[in-house]
PDB file of C-alpha atoms in Angstrom:
ATOM      1  CA  UNK A  21       0.000   0.000   0.000  1.00 53.00           C
ATOM      2  CA  UNK A  22       2.840   2.351   0.867  1.00 54.00           C
ATOM      3  CA  UNK A  23       4.480   1.706  -2.517  1.00 54.00           C
ATOM      4  CA  UNK A  24       1.213   2.531  -4.273  1.00 47.00           C
ATOM      5  CA  UNK A  25       0.982   5.842  -2.413  1.00 53.00           C
ATOM      6  CA  UNK A  26       4.596   6.666  -3.242  1.00 53.00           C
ATOM      7  CA  UNK A  27       3.981   5.907  -6.906  1.00 52.00           C
ATOM      8  CA  UNK A  28       0.920   8.166  -6.887  1.00 54.00           C
ATOM      9  CA  UNK A  29       2.946  10.972  -5.325  1.00 47.00           C
ATOM     10  CA  UNK A  30       5.702  10.543  -7.918  1.00 52.00           C
ATOM     11  CA  UNK A  31       3.128  10.549 -10.702  1.00 51.00           C
ATOM     12  CA  UNK A  32       1.616  13.777  -9.368  1.00 58.00           C
ATOM     13  CA  UNK A  33       5.060  15.390  -9.116  1.00 44.00           C
ATOM     14  CA  UNK A  34       5.861  14.376 -12.695  1.00 48.00           C
ATOM     15  CA  UNK A  35       2.527  15.784 -13.868  1.00 47.00           C
ATOM     16  CA  UNK A  36       3.184  19.038 -12.012  1.00 47.00           C
ATOM     17  CA  UNK A  37       6.626  19.348 -13.626  1.00 42.00           C
ATOM     18  CA  UNK A  38       5.073  18.853 -17.064  1.00 44.00           C
ATOM     19  CA  UNK A  39       2.450  21.511 -16.355  1.00 42.00           C
ATOM     20  CA  UNK A  40       5.045  23.991 -15.122  1.00 43.00           C
ATOM     21  CA  UNK A  41       7.263  23.305 -18.135  1.00 42.00           C
ATOM     22  CA  UNK A  42       4.419  23.947 -20.540  1.00 42.00           C
ATOM     23  CA  UNK A  43       3.489  27.102 -18.640  1.00 44.00           C
ATOM     24  CA  UNK A  44       7.022  28.462 -18.939  1.00 51.00           C
ATOM     25  CA  UNK A  45       7.017  27.872 -22.701  1.00 54.00           C
ATOM     26  CA  UNK A  46       4.905  30.954 -23.155  1.00 91.00           C
ATOM     27  CA  UNK A  47       6.310  32.924 -26.105  1.00 97.00           C
ATOM     28  CA  UNK A  48       3.641  33.836 -28.637  1.00 97.00           C
ATOM     29  CA  UNK A  49       3.936  31.402 -31.599  1.00 97.00           C
ATOM     30  CA  UNK A  50       4.067  34.237 -34.158  1.00 97.00           C
ATOM     31  CA  UNK A  51       6.881  35.936 -32.253  1.00 98.00           C
ATOM     32  CA  UNK A  52       8.733  32.643 -31.931  1.00 97.00           C
ATOM     33  CA  UNK A  53       8.512  31.837 -35.651  1.00 97.00           C
ATOM     34  CA  UNK A  54       9.533  35.399 -36.581  1.00 97.00           C
ATOM     35  CA  UNK A  55      12.686  35.175 -34.475  1.00 98.00           C
ATOM     36  CA  UNK A  56      13.423  31.733 -35.940  1.00 97.00           C
ATOM     37  CA  UNK A  57      13.224  33.308 -39.412  1.00 96.00           C
ATOM     38  CA  UNK A  58      15.430  36.228 -38.325  1.00 96.00           C
ATOM     39  CA  UNK A  59      18.036  33.825 -36.969  1.00 96.00           C
ATOM     40  CA  UNK A  60      17.957  31.836 -40.210  1.00 96.00           C
ATOM     41  CA  UNK A  61      18.241  35.024 -42.291  1.00 94.00           C
ATOM     42  CA  UNK A  62      21.274  36.057 -40.264  1.00 95.00           C
ATOM     43  CA  UNK A  63      22.862  32.703 -41.177  1.00 94.00           C
ATOM     44  CA  UNK A  64      22.759  31.233 -37.659  1.00 95.00           C
ATOM     45  CA  UNK A  65      25.403  33.540 -36.126  1.00 95.00           C
ATOM     46  CA  UNK A  66      27.342  32.080 -33.214  1.00 94.00           C
ATOM     47  CA  UNK A  67      26.936  35.370 -31.333  1.00 94.00           C
ATOM     48  CA  UNK A  68      23.288  34.401 -30.816  1.00 96.00           C
ATOM     49  CA  UNK A  69      24.060  30.957 -29.431  1.00 93.00           C
ATOM     50  CA  UNK A  70      20.815  30.778 -27.422  1.00 95.00           C
ATOM     51  CA  UNK A  71      18.674  31.357 -30.506  1.00 98.00           C
ATOM     52  CA  UNK A  72      17.178  28.499 -32.493  1.00 96.00           C
ATOM     53  CA  UNK A  73      16.373  27.935 -36.142  1.00 96.00           C
ATOM     54  CA  UNK A  74      13.039  26.379 -35.187  1.00 95.00           C
ATOM     55  CA  UNK A  75      11.093  26.145 -31.952  1.00 93.00           C
ATOM     56  CA  UNK A  76      12.573  27.315 -28.693  1.00 95.00           C
ATOM     57  CA  UNK A  77      11.095  29.797 -26.252  1.00 97.00           C
ATOM     58  CA  UNK A  78      12.713  33.259 -26.597  1.00 98.00           C
ATOM     59  CA  UNK A  79      11.005  34.749 -23.533  1.00 97.00           C
ATOM     60  CA  UNK A  80      11.599  32.060 -20.907  1.00 96.00           C
ATOM     61  CA  UNK A  81      15.014  31.142 -22.328  1.00 96.00           C
ATOM     62  CA  UNK A  82      16.089  34.805 -22.325  1.00 95.00           C
ATOM     63  CA  UNK A  83      17.513  34.900 -25.823  1.00 98.00           C
ATOM     64  CA  UNK A  84      20.267  37.469 -26.386  1.00 97.00           C
ATOM     65  CA  UNK A  85      18.859  40.907 -27.210  1.00 98.00           C
ATOM     66  CA  UNK A  86      15.234  39.948 -26.565  1.00 98.00           C
ATOM     67  CA  UNK A  87      12.931  41.581 -24.005  1.00 98.00           C
ATOM     68  CA  UNK A  88       9.436  40.273 -23.343  1.00 98.00           C
ATOM     69  CA  UNK A  89       6.305  41.315 -21.517  1.00 97.00           C
ATOM     70  CA  UNK A  90       4.276  38.240 -20.708  1.00 96.00           C
ATOM     71  CA  UNK A  91       4.230  36.077 -23.816  1.00 97.00           C
ATOM     72  CA  UNK A  92       5.017  38.873 -26.263  1.00 98.00           C
ATOM     73  CA  UNK A  93       8.392  40.060 -27.509  1.00 98.00           C
ATOM     74  CA  UNK A  94       8.553  43.836 -26.940  1.00 99.00           C
ATOM     75  CA  UNK A  95      12.176  44.785 -27.676  1.00 99.00           C
ATOM     76  CA  UNK A  96      14.878  43.507 -30.020  1.00 99.00           C
ATOM     77  CA  UNK A  97      18.285  45.073 -29.370  1.00 98.00           C
ATOM     78  CA  UNK A  98      21.127  43.545 -31.378  1.00 98.00           C
ATOM     79  CA  UNK A  99      23.420  46.499 -32.071  1.00 98.00           C
ATOM     80  CA  UNK A 100      27.180  45.959 -32.515  1.00 97.00           C
ATOM     81  CA  UNK A 101      26.897  42.168 -32.602  1.00 96.00           C
ATOM     82  CA  UNK A 102      28.855  41.679 -35.839  1.00 95.00           C
ATOM     83  CA  UNK A 103      25.827  40.117 -37.518  1.00 94.00           C
ATOM     84  CA  UNK A 104      26.083  39.247 -41.240  1.00 91.00           C
ATOM     85  CA  UNK A 105      23.600  38.421 -44.011  1.00 85.00           C
ATOM     86  CA  UNK A 106      19.978  39.720 -43.858  1.00 88.00           C
ATOM     87  CA  UNK A 107      17.013  40.025 -41.527  1.00 91.00           C
ATOM     88  CA  UNK A 108      14.595  37.637 -43.217  1.00 86.00           C
ATOM     89  CA  UNK A 109      11.033  38.449 -44.177  1.00 90.00           C
ATOM     90  CA  UNK A 110       8.800  37.696 -41.191  1.00 94.00           C
ATOM     91  CA  UNK A 111       9.390  40.646 -38.869  1.00 97.00           C
ATOM     92  CA  UNK A 112       5.926  42.102 -39.530  1.00 97.00           C
ATOM     93  CA  UNK A 113       4.451  39.401 -37.272  1.00 97.00           C
ATOM     94  CA  UNK A 114       6.207  41.002 -34.285  1.00 98.00           C
ATOM     95  CA  UNK A 115       3.241  43.238 -33.527  1.00 98.00           C
ATOM     96  CA  UNK A 116       4.169  43.976 -29.884  1.00 99.00           C
ATOM     97  CA  UNK A 117       7.755  45.064 -30.560  1.00 99.00           C
ATOM     98  CA  UNK A 118       8.217  48.753 -29.702  1.00 99.00           C
ATOM     99  CA  UNK A 119      12.025  48.923 -30.018  1.00 99.00           C
ATOM    100  CA  UNK A 120      13.931  47.388 -32.924  1.00 99.00           C
ATOM    101  CA  UNK A 121      17.654  48.208 -32.874  1.00 99.00           C
ATOM    102  CA  UNK A 122      19.956  46.232 -35.134  1.00 98.00           C
ATOM    103  CA  UNK A 123      22.385  49.095 -35.766  1.00 98.00           C
ATOM    104  CA  UNK A 124      26.091  48.783 -36.555  1.00 98.00           C
ATOM    105  CA  UNK A 125      26.107  45.315 -38.070  1.00 97.00           C
ATOM    106  CA  UNK A 126      27.315  44.106 -41.468  1.00 94.00           C
ATOM    107  CA  UNK A 127      23.959  43.173 -42.963  1.00 94.00           C
ATOM    108  CA  UNK A 128      23.928  44.661 -46.463  1.00 91.00           C
ATOM    109  CA  UNK A 129      21.006  44.017 -48.846  1.00 92.00           C
ATOM    110  CA  UNK A 130      17.921  46.249 -49.005  1.00 95.00           C
ATOM    111  CA  UNK A 131      15.942  46.858 -45.817  1.00 96.00           C
ATOM    112  CA  UNK A 132      13.075  44.330 -45.866  1.00 94.00           C
ATOM    113  CA  UNK A 133       9.547  45.619 -46.420  1.00 94.00           C
ATOM    114  CA  UNK A 134       8.348  43.434 -43.551  1.00 95.00           C
ATOM    115  CA  UNK A 135       9.353  45.264 -40.365  1.00 97.00           C
ATOM    116  CA  UNK A 136       7.729  45.285 -36.908  1.00 98.00           C
ATOM    117  CA  UNK A 137       4.707  47.543 -37.592  1.00 98.00           C
ATOM    118  CA  UNK A 138       4.193  49.126 -34.158  1.00 98.00           C
ATOM    119  CA  UNK A 139       7.700  50.250 -33.228  1.00 99.00           C
ATOM    120  CA  UNK A 140       8.352  53.594 -31.571  1.00 99.00           C
ATOM    121  CA  UNK A 141      12.137  53.216 -32.005  1.00 99.00           C
ATOM    122  CA  UNK A 142      13.616  51.913 -35.264  1.00 99.00           C
ATOM    123  CA  UNK A 143      17.421  52.018 -35.466  1.00 99.00           C
ATOM    124  CA  UNK A 144      18.950  50.587 -38.646  1.00 98.00           C
ATOM    125  CA  UNK A 145      22.054  52.804 -38.739  1.00 99.00           C
ATOM    126  CA  UNK A 146      25.452  51.603 -39.947  1.00 98.00           C
ATOM    127  CA  UNK A 147      24.421  48.275 -41.467  1.00 97.00           C
ATOM    128  CA  UNK A 148      25.509  48.698 -45.114  1.00 96.00           C
ATOM    129  CA  UNK A 149      21.888  48.598 -46.250  1.00 97.00           C
ATOM    130  CA  UNK A 150      21.350  49.520 -49.900  1.00 96.00           C
ATOM    131  CA  UNK A 151      18.371  50.100 -52.158  1.00 96.00           C
ATOM    132  CA  UNK A 152      15.448  52.323 -51.206  1.00 96.00           C
ATOM    133  CA  UNK A 153      13.660  52.870 -47.917  1.00 97.00           C
ATOM    134  CA  UNK A 154      10.715  50.460 -47.614  1.00 96.00           C
ATOM    135  CA  UNK A 155       7.344  52.141 -48.034  1.00 96.00           C
ATOM    136  CA  UNK A 156       6.035  50.150 -45.052  1.00 96.00           C
ATOM    137  CA  UNK A 157       7.653  52.747 -42.769  1.00 98.00           C
ATOM    138  CA  UNK A 158       4.806  55.042 -43.851  1.00 98.00           C
ATOM    139  CA  UNK A 159       2.398  52.946 -41.774  1.00 97.00           C
ATOM    140  CA  UNK A 160       4.335  53.041 -38.488  1.00 98.00           C
ATOM    141  CA  UNK A 161       2.062  55.518 -36.738  1.00 97.00           C
ATOM    142  CA  UNK A 162       3.745  54.962 -33.328  1.00 98.00           C
ATOM    143  CA  UNK A 163       7.216  55.807 -34.629  1.00 98.00           C
ATOM    144  CA  UNK A 164       9.115  58.417 -32.578  1.00 98.00           C
ATOM    145  CA  UNK A 165      12.759  57.659 -33.452  1.00 99.00           C
ATOM    146  CA  UNK A 166      13.962  56.673 -36.941  1.00 99.00           C
ATOM    147  CA  UNK A 167      17.672  56.287 -37.721  1.00 99.00           C
ATOM    148  CA  UNK A 168      18.887  54.865 -41.034  1.00 99.00           C
ATOM    149  CA  UNK A 169      22.126  56.885 -41.187  1.00 99.00           C
ATOM    150  CA  UNK A 170      25.513  55.629 -42.437  1.00 98.00           C
ATOM    151  CA  UNK A 171      24.137  53.164 -44.970  1.00 98.00           C
ATOM    152  CA  UNK A 172      24.038  53.079 -48.778  1.00 98.00           C
ATOM    153  CA  UNK A 173      20.337  53.867 -49.149  1.00 98.00           C
ATOM    154  CA  UNK A 174      19.690  55.522 -52.478  1.00 97.00           C
ATOM    155  CA  UNK A 175      17.051  57.101 -54.673  1.00 96.00           C
ATOM    156  CA  UNK A 176      14.000  59.178 -53.894  1.00 96.00           C
ATOM    157  CA  UNK A 177      12.357  58.965 -50.475  1.00 97.00           C
ATOM    158  CA  UNK A 178       8.951  57.435 -51.209  1.00 95.00           C
ATOM    159  CA  UNK A 179       7.988  57.048 -47.553  1.00 97.00           C
ATOM    160  CA  UNK A 180       4.936  59.168 -46.735  1.00 96.00           C
ATOM    161  CA  UNK A 181       5.014  60.923 -43.365  1.00 96.00           C
ATOM    162  CA  UNK A 182       1.298  61.705 -43.107  1.00 95.00           C
ATOM    163  CA  UNK A 183       0.772  59.131 -40.332  1.00 95.00           C
ATOM    164  CA  UNK A 184       4.114  59.697 -38.590  1.00 96.00           C
ATOM    165  CA  UNK A 185       3.102  62.740 -36.580  1.00 94.00           C
ATOM    166  CA  UNK A 186       4.667  61.295 -33.394  1.00 96.00           C
ATOM    167  CA  UNK A 187       8.133  61.338 -34.980  1.00 97.00           C
ATOM    168  CA  UNK A 188      10.600  63.443 -32.962  1.00 97.00           C
ATOM    169  CA  UNK A 189      13.978  62.253 -34.320  1.00 98.00           C
ATOM    170  CA  UNK A 190      14.747  61.499 -37.967  1.00 98.00           C
ATOM    171  CA  UNK A 191      18.265  60.664 -39.195  1.00 98.00           C
ATOM    172  CA  UNK A 192      18.813  60.102 -42.929  1.00 98.00           C
ATOM    173  CA  UNK A 193      22.432  61.330 -42.918  1.00 98.00           C
ATOM    174  CA  UNK A 194      25.339  59.724 -44.816  1.00 99.00           C
ATOM    175  CA  UNK A 195      23.442  57.892 -47.547  1.00 98.00           C
ATOM    176  CA  UNK A 196      22.932  58.617 -51.249  1.00 98.00           C
ATOM    177  CA  UNK A 197      19.262  59.589 -51.177  1.00 98.00           C
ATOM    178  CA  UNK A 198      18.318  61.949 -53.993  1.00 97.00           C
ATOM    179  CA  UNK A 199      15.596  64.052 -55.647  1.00 95.00           C
ATOM    180  CA  UNK A 200      13.173  66.312 -53.797  1.00 94.00           C
ATOM    181  CA  UNK A 201      12.310  65.939 -50.143  1.00 93.00           C
ATOM    182  CA  UNK A 202       8.813  64.508 -49.554  1.00 93.00           C
ATOM    183  CA  UNK A 203       6.045  67.103 -49.336  1.00 93.00           C
ATOM    184  CA  UNK A 204       4.706  65.203 -46.316  1.00 94.00           C
ATOM    185  CA  UNK A 205       7.715  66.505 -44.322  1.00 93.00           C
ATOM    186  CA  UNK A 206       5.471  69.520 -43.733  1.00 92.00           C
ATOM    187  CA  UNK A 207       3.400  67.426 -41.332  1.00 92.00           C
ATOM    188  CA  UNK A 208       6.332  66.708 -39.008  1.00 92.00           C
ATOM    189  CA  UNK A 209       5.530  69.591 -36.702  1.00 89.00           C
ATOM    190  CA  UNK A 210       6.688  67.700 -33.604  1.00 91.00           C
ATOM    191  CA  UNK A 211      10.145  66.916 -34.949  1.00 94.00           C
ATOM    192  CA  UNK A 212      12.999  67.895 -32.619  1.00 95.00           C
ATOM    193  CA  UNK A 213      16.038  66.571 -34.487  1.00 96.00           C
ATOM    194  CA  UNK A 214      16.363  65.982 -38.226  1.00 96.00           C
ATOM    195  CA  UNK A 215      19.636  64.996 -39.917  1.00 96.00           C
ATOM    196  CA  UNK A 216      19.761  65.072 -43.726  1.00 96.00           C
ATOM    197  CA  UNK A 217      23.412  65.900 -44.443  1.00 96.00           C
ATOM    198  CA  UNK A 218      25.659  64.007 -46.861  1.00 97.00           C
ATOM    199  CA  UNK A 219      22.953  62.969 -49.306  1.00 97.00           C
ATOM    200  CA  UNK A 220      22.107  64.143 -52.825  1.00 96.00           C
ATOM    201  CA  UNK A 221      18.794  65.879 -52.218  1.00 95.00           C
ATOM    202  CA  UNK A 222      17.717  68.566 -54.692  1.00 92.00           C
ATOM    203  CA  UNK A 223      14.946  71.126 -54.914  1.00 82.00           C
ATOM    204  CA  UNK A 224      13.743  73.713 -52.427  1.00 80.00           C
ATOM    205  CA  UNK A 225      13.629  73.470 -48.655  1.00 80.00           C
ATOM    206  CA  UNK A 226      10.137  74.897 -48.227  1.00 77.00           C
ATOM    207  CA  UNK A 227       8.899  71.534 -46.890  1.00 76.00           C
ATOM    208  CA  UNK A 228      11.155  72.061 -43.856  1.00 83.00           C
ATOM    209  CA  UNK A 229       9.551  75.325 -42.802  1.00 77.00           C
ATOM    210  CA  UNK A 230       7.733  73.721 -39.874  1.00 68.00           C
ATOM    211  CA  UNK A 231      10.897  72.079 -38.507  1.00 66.00           C
ATOM    212  CA  UNK A 232      13.633  74.327 -39.858  1.00 52.00           C
ATOM    213  CA  UNK A 233      15.176  75.193 -36.490  1.00 51.00           C
ATOM    214  CA  UNK A 234      15.968  71.548 -35.741  1.00 61.00           C
ATOM    215  CA  UNK A 235      17.222  70.488 -39.171  1.00 61.00           C
ATOM    216  CA  UNK A 236      20.869  69.662 -39.868  1.00 67.00           C
TER     217      UNK A 236
END
């Protein structure tokens, strides 16, 4: 009888461990798969040795550069990690991320269209990005800080700033952007710092009238 009771206790303990383990594995599946895709796009860098190509639990396993609130990933900070390759094409599923900072890495390639849509801080500076700015930035209505400086971004700025009225810092410096500045710059009345130097912009500066005192 005593053995039976002991076996029941052991069975209950094992069940409790299983329940606790499943409870700890609480990262949102979309966030998990997005980070898997990011890790794959970065070519499985050894700097991110906790990350996984599939599965895993970024929040409970405390993956490098990842901050969570509950089951959702809220911050991705991977600056100066020496990361190569590209960022993949699933970042738009990271709907709770408010800070995305992957600055000062050796990524190259164009910036992907699929970026976390609800960020307030987007730092893509110094990553050797080329091509044009993705139009998807136009839809980031929570964006307050945007830095794409020290890249090789080229061509006309097609991003529309109509919905980016919360933007307070904008840094486009040290690229090869060209043509006229967007007319929607006029709507950036809350801008505090704007850096446009070392590009190939042409045309008049009348669109900067509302933020002229803070433009460099």
